[in-house]
Amino acid sequence: MATKAPTTDIDESKVRATRTKGVSVGVPAVLHALEIANEQMGVRRSVAALLRVNQKDGFDCPGCAWPETDKRHIAEFCENGAKAVAEEATLRRVGPEFFAEHSIDELRGHDDWWLGQQGRLTHPMLLDEGETHYRPIAWDDALRLVADELRALDDPNEAVFYTSGRTSNEAAFLYQLLVRGLGTNNLPDCSNMCHESSGSALTETIGIGKGTVSIEDVHSADLLIVAGQNPGTNHPRMLSALEKAKERGATIVAVNPLPEAGLMRFENPQTVRGVLLGGTKLADQFVQIRLGGDQALFQAIGKHLIEAEECEGGILDHAFIEEHTSGFAAYRDAMAAVPWPELVAATGIPQKTLRRVAERVRTSSATIVCWAMGLTQHKHSVATLREIVNVLLLQGNIGRPGAGLCPVRGHSNVQGDRTVGIYEKPSAAFLDALDAEFAFSAPRPHGFDTVGAIRAMRDGAVRFFMGMGGNFVSATPDTAVVEAVMADVGLTVHVSTKLNRSHVVTGRRALILPTLGRTDRDRRAGADGTVREQRVSVEDSMGAVHSSRGRLAPPADDLLSEVAIVARLCGMLFGDGAAPDDSPRHAGDPERGLPERTPSETADGPDPAAARHPLDIPHLDGAAADAPDPAAPRHPLNVPHADWAALEADYSLIRAHIENVVPGFDDYETRIDKGGTLFLPNGPRDQRRFATPDGRARFTVNALEYPRIPRGRLLLQTLRSHDQYNTTIYGKDDRYRGIHGGRRVVLVNAKDIQALGFADGEIVDLVSEWTGADGVTQERRAQEFRIVAYSTPRGNAAAYYPETNVLVPLDSVADVSGTPTSKSVVVRLERRG
Ligand SMILES: Nc1nc2c(c(=O)[nH]1)N[C@H]1C(S)=C(S)[C@@H](COP(=O)(O)OP(=O)(O)OC[C@H]3O[C@@H](n4cnc5c(=O)[nH]c(N)nc54)[C@H](O)[C@@H]3O)O[C@H]1N2
Ligand SMILES: Nc1nc2c(c(=O)[nH]1)N[C@H]1C(S)=C(S)[C@@H](COP(=O)(O)OP(=O)(O)OC[C@H]3O[C@@H](n4cnc5c(=O)[nH]c(N)nc54)[C@H](O)[C@@H]3O)O[C@H]1N2
Ligand SMILES: [Mo]
């Protein structure tokens, strides 16, 4: 039997710190996962669910985006994947009775753990203006409310449409079409806070915003550098791949301020060696770098390689550099000029050690660099990642077996969402293809990214917010600011599986639209009444697309899938017709006479009044009576045309559209059939082709940057514990780091604790200090954190997200990518009065 949801919040006074673990995963991890699974789902459902994770006829694990190998284990999941499944497939329910019982004020008082643990959402709920409780609303009424609100906007750019990265390709593609059909590119997503820096740096330098390795490359690499990543917790299946590489002779270097257990030693629960022999030592070298020191580390490697080339030669791949790159001479000169003492100061690592890492690169026959949030969430992240590209280009380590760039993505379909158009800065080629396919003209001006959207809310320019999954309020920086600006939005709409903070910190009116998750069976009825079971598809971190089909009974009978929700909204807003006869369905056809949209849209648009007037939709409150002639047809010109009801009933029709719009999806349906994998083309990896303006991969020169920590202050990184999935808190422990029973801890070097005049175990406030462009220093406070002495470089500290998001200033973002600097927040510890 599954157990009841918790009735109280985490009691933070109970938090304890023990010794950290030197080993990760192993049998205890599997047992822990099964315990959580049984607690949430009961034994039978646990078995049914867990045996289908990542199997060819099963569902894609909603955990991370690490790829599966072609030969699957019976249990192709990890402890944290099992927790992600249990969290979604839980038997606990949050229905109308729950909302009748708990007022919004009460819910707001609870922590993220309590909210998330209550169970799956089962019914659409409306929080009306001034009301104290959510109340149930029928699906049709809820969707009409959304459509009405959208039509009532003066300008489509007053609406913001967020996406988290679990949404399937099919739902994401339809969603971006809805948004562009309305006339805006306001499509911020979780990527903006995650791997945006990777996308920015890679697009500029190699012409594609994705990595260049396959899982086989990881297995056959000679050297793997894993920087700014904690795979033992966040990508546990990656450890099996690292183990395999090691068995084949690879060397692994871990670059991290913290000695993360997963990187040190790994007990594979799927092998005898892992279970009985104490596992594999993974990292051959652990480089305990200062926060933000990685640009300097990769400059040091580049400098060493160039120096070695000058002394002995034969180190750089001159043929590759000559044929495929530009900018080498400038980079070489810049590296010659950068002083070693500066590189040592930035990294906090002696020159000898830096050279030892560089020697490993020099002697490696094939090098892969893997990274995640430790490298993407700093002010100079894009420069840091460009520096990694520089180092790999020197030895021709892109586009050959066992070598390349490996940004390890977070959400299980965050990469796929971007591929099918979730992007606030879409390319002209994508929009042209979209226009052609749906006989309309998508808006060209860029939309808001995540931080841009919050700033626009702050400026009062946003009247509508919709979240396709995710937890915008908790995941974004500067929590107090975000909570305040949300209140001014007219309507906030969340398509969600579980209750979270974004449902209780809302706009003036709020809607919760519950939806199916990955594990749920998805059956849709067509116009003729036939019910078809649907599958969706997702893309992993290495550009491999495959299908995913849930098998479990969904939490409520009438739950709509994300696809169905969006398809119905499209039907309400755009009518359900195919393209009008006089509207040719081909892009680039200057004759087709579709009006182009302009940045300020309305004035010169296609009769804007017609486009947004509540003409042809039924009304909840009888307001329709006042609307102009309801019989008048909506302007058929500038909206996308498709048979929305058919798309809702058969997702393969959506895939057919994707195939026509996005390059690389040829024979989509057949290739993902029967557990097949569709590998999206990747120019740099497959052919050493670089889609940059001159067709070459670019060496870049980047002035060295690293954080300067003021006296008496610490640089705080905000990171994940072992018992959470982003803002979803599974439990109260961070087992590998030895933290138990609570989350409000700050990990500090013992010498800093002493030097700052505190004691291990003391309770302090964290106060962030940020000097904005206006020269004024602002303070932000997170209360009551317990100091824990921990192995981290002097001057550096760590604490969990999202409790610390209140400390991250909205305006502190990475250059170029705009990603919040969640891994470098200047703080002081303050004794509580
Ligand atoms: N179980 C579980 N799995 C997840 C998630 C989850 O929350 N739970 N989240 C998913 C998502 S969306 C993402 S993006 C990924 C996140 O995966 P990770 O990036 O592994 O997540 P973080 O916890 O942010 O860990 C950052 C790591 O980088 C290190 N680090 C911080 N700053 C620096 C630096 O300046 N230099 C270097 N070299 N290292 C640094 C930290 O010490 C830590 O080990 O995981 C995905 N998978
Ligand atoms: N300080 C700090 N802030 C950070 C980070 C950090 O390291 N430090 N990391 C950033 C990163 S990398 C990321 S990716 C973002 C994450 O930001 P988000 O993606 O917005 O946050 P999540 O916590 O993953 O969202 C969880 C919610 O998604 C909903 N959900 C789960 N599965 C589904 C589904 O299948 N469909 C739908 N519709 N809803 C679903 C549930 O209701 C759940 O409550 O946070 C960012 N914020
Ligand atoms: Mo992420």
PDB file of C-alpha atoms and ligand atoms in Angstrom, residues 64 80 194 227-230 233-235 255-258 260 289-292 294 372-375 378 410-411 717 719-720 724-726 823, ligand 1:
ATOM      1  CA  CYS A  64      17.398  13.239 -17.060  1.00  0.00           C
ATOM      2  CA  ASN A  80      16.952   9.004  -9.055  1.00  0.00           C
ATOM      3  CA  CYS A 194      20.117  25.939 -17.757  1.00  0.00           C
ATOM      4  CA  ALA A 227      33.600  19.665 -15.312  1.00  0.00           C
ATOM      5  CA  GLY A 228      30.883  21.407 -13.319  1.00  0.00           C
ATOM      6  CA  GLN A 229      28.670  18.390 -13.085  1.00  0.00           C
ATOM      7  CA  ASN A 230      27.456  15.999 -10.383  1.00  0.00           C
ATOM      8  CA  THR A 233      23.013  12.550  -8.371  1.00  0.00           C
ATOM      9  CA  ASN A 234      21.815  14.205 -11.549  1.00  0.00           C
ATOM     10  CA  HIS A 235      22.776  11.772 -14.318  1.00  0.00           C
ATOM     11  CA  VAL A 255      36.829  19.316 -12.204  1.00  0.00           C
ATOM     12  CA  ASN A 256      34.678  20.534  -9.344  1.00  0.00           C
ATOM     13  CA  PRO A 257      34.849  22.656  -6.205  1.00  0.00           C
ATOM     14  CA  LEU A 258      33.286  19.727  -4.341  1.00  0.00           C
ATOM     15  CA  GLU A 260      31.262  14.704  -5.483  1.00  0.00           C
ATOM     16  CA  ILE A 289      38.778  24.280  -8.695  1.00  0.00           C
ATOM     17  CA  ARG A 290      37.471  27.582  -7.387  1.00  0.00           C
ATOM     18  CA  LEU A 291      33.975  28.552  -8.435  1.00  0.00           C
ATOM     19  CA  GLY A 292      34.183  30.231 -11.817  1.00  0.00           C
ATOM     20  CA  ASP A 294      37.139  27.011 -15.407  1.00  0.00           C
ATOM     21  CA  ALA A 372      26.583  20.911 -16.851  1.00  0.00           C
ATOM     22  CA  MET A 373      25.420  23.709 -14.553  1.00  0.00           C
ATOM     23  CA  GLY A 374      28.765  24.324 -12.847  1.00  0.00           C
ATOM     24  CA  LEU A 375      29.954  25.815 -16.121  1.00  0.00           C
ATOM     25  CA  HIS A 378      28.297  32.123 -14.249  1.00  0.00           C
ATOM     26  CA  GLY A 410      18.975  18.449 -17.705  1.00  0.00           C
ATOM     27  CA  HIS A 411      15.292  17.858 -18.352  1.00  0.00           C
ATOM     28  CA  GLN A 717      26.817  28.282  -5.601  1.00  0.00           C
ATOM     29  CA  LEU A 719      22.864  23.398  -6.394  1.00  0.00           C
ATOM     30  CA  ARG A 720      20.809  20.217  -6.140  1.00  0.00           C
ATOM     31  CA  GLN A 724      15.274  16.553  -5.359  1.00  0.00           C
ATOM     32  CA  TYR A 725      14.396  17.138  -8.967  1.00  0.00           C
ATOM     33  CA  ASN A 726      14.852  20.851  -9.466  1.00  0.00           C
ATOM     34  CA  LYS A 823      26.615  29.420  -9.332  1.00  0.00           C
TER      35      LYS A 823
HETATM   36  N1  LIG B   1      18.033  13.614  -9.586  1.00  0.00           N
HETATM   37  C1  LIG B   1      18.052  14.727 -10.312  1.00  0.00           C
HETATM   38  N2  LIG B   1      18.454  14.673 -11.599  1.00  0.00           N
HETATM   39  C2  LIG B   1      18.496  15.821 -12.338  1.00  0.00           C
HETATM   40  C3  LIG B   1      18.054  17.063 -11.807  1.00  0.00           C
HETATM   41  C4  LIG B   1      17.675  17.082 -10.427  1.00  0.00           C
HETATM   42  O1  LIG B   1      17.365  18.144  -9.862  1.00  0.00           O
HETATM   43  N3  LIG B   1      17.669  15.901  -9.729  1.00  0.00           N
HETATM   44  N4  LIG B   1      18.013  18.195 -12.582  1.00  0.00           N
HETATM   45  C5  LIG B   1      18.132  18.017 -14.031  1.00  0.00           C
HETATM   46  C6  LIG B   1      18.510  19.293 -14.638  1.00  0.00           C
HETATM   47  S1  LIG B   1      17.278  20.328 -15.194  1.00  0.00           S
HETATM   48  C7  LIG B   1      19.812  19.629 -14.843  1.00  0.00           C
HETATM   49  S2  LIG B   1      20.207  21.058 -15.631  1.00  0.00           S
HETATM   50  C8  LIG B   1      20.897  18.734 -14.474  1.00  0.00           C
HETATM   51  C9  LIG B   1      21.851  19.458 -13.504  1.00  0.00           C
HETATM   52  O2  LIG B   1      22.960  18.676 -13.245  1.00  0.00           O
HETATM   53  P1  LIG B   1      24.221  19.325 -12.487  1.00  0.00           P
HETATM   54  O3  LIG B   1      24.816  20.407 -13.264  1.00  0.00           O
HETATM   55  O4  LIG B   1      25.091  18.197 -12.072  1.00  0.00           O
HETATM   56  O5  LIG B   1      23.484  19.967 -11.193  1.00  0.00           O
HETATM   57  P2  LIG B   1      23.913  20.896  -9.962  1.00  0.00           P
HETATM   58  O6  LIG B   1      23.403  20.312  -8.715  1.00  0.00           O
HETATM   59  O7  LIG B   1      23.522  22.279 -10.256  1.00  0.00           O
HETATM   60  O8  LIG B   1      25.460  20.668  -9.861  1.00  0.00           O
HETATM   61  C10 LIG B   1      26.420  21.485 -10.329  1.00  0.00           C
HETATM   62  C11 LIG B   1      27.769  20.803 -10.128  1.00  0.00           C
HETATM   63  O9  LIG B   1      28.755  21.689 -10.623  1.00  0.00           O
HETATM   64  C12 LIG B   1      29.677  21.994  -9.588  1.00  0.00           C
HETATM   65  N5  LIG B   1      30.087  23.394  -9.781  1.00  0.00           N
HETATM   66  C13 LIG B   1      29.453  24.515  -9.367  1.00  0.00           C
HETATM   67  N6  LIG B   1      30.117  25.612  -9.775  1.00  0.00           N
HETATM   68  C14 LIG B   1      31.205  25.190 -10.450  1.00  0.00           C
HETATM   69  C15 LIG B   1      32.280  25.857 -11.126  1.00  0.00           C
HETATM   70  O10 LIG B   1      32.385  27.086 -11.150  1.00  0.00           O
HETATM   71  N7  LIG B   1      33.189  25.066 -11.744  1.00  0.00           N
HETATM   72  C16 LIG B   1      33.127  23.706 -11.726  1.00  0.00           C
HETATM   73  N8  LIG B   1      34.047  23.028 -12.371  1.00  0.00           N
HETATM   74  N9  LIG B   1      32.146  23.058 -11.061  1.00  0.00           N
HETATM   75  C17 LIG B   1      31.189  23.792 -10.463  1.00  0.00           C
HETATM   76  C18 LIG B   1      28.943  21.747  -8.300  1.00  0.00           C
HETATM   77  O11 LIG B   1      29.833  21.537  -7.222  1.00  0.00           O
HETATM   78  C19 LIG B   1      28.102  20.532  -8.679  1.00  0.00           C
HETATM   79  O12 LIG B   1      28.857  19.356  -8.575  1.00  0.00           O
HETATM   80  O13 LIG B   1      20.449  17.553 -13.832  1.00  0.00           O
HETATM   81  C20 LIG B   1      19.220  16.989 -14.330  1.00  0.00           C
HETATM   82  N10 LIG B   1      18.980  15.761 -13.605  1.00  0.00           N
END
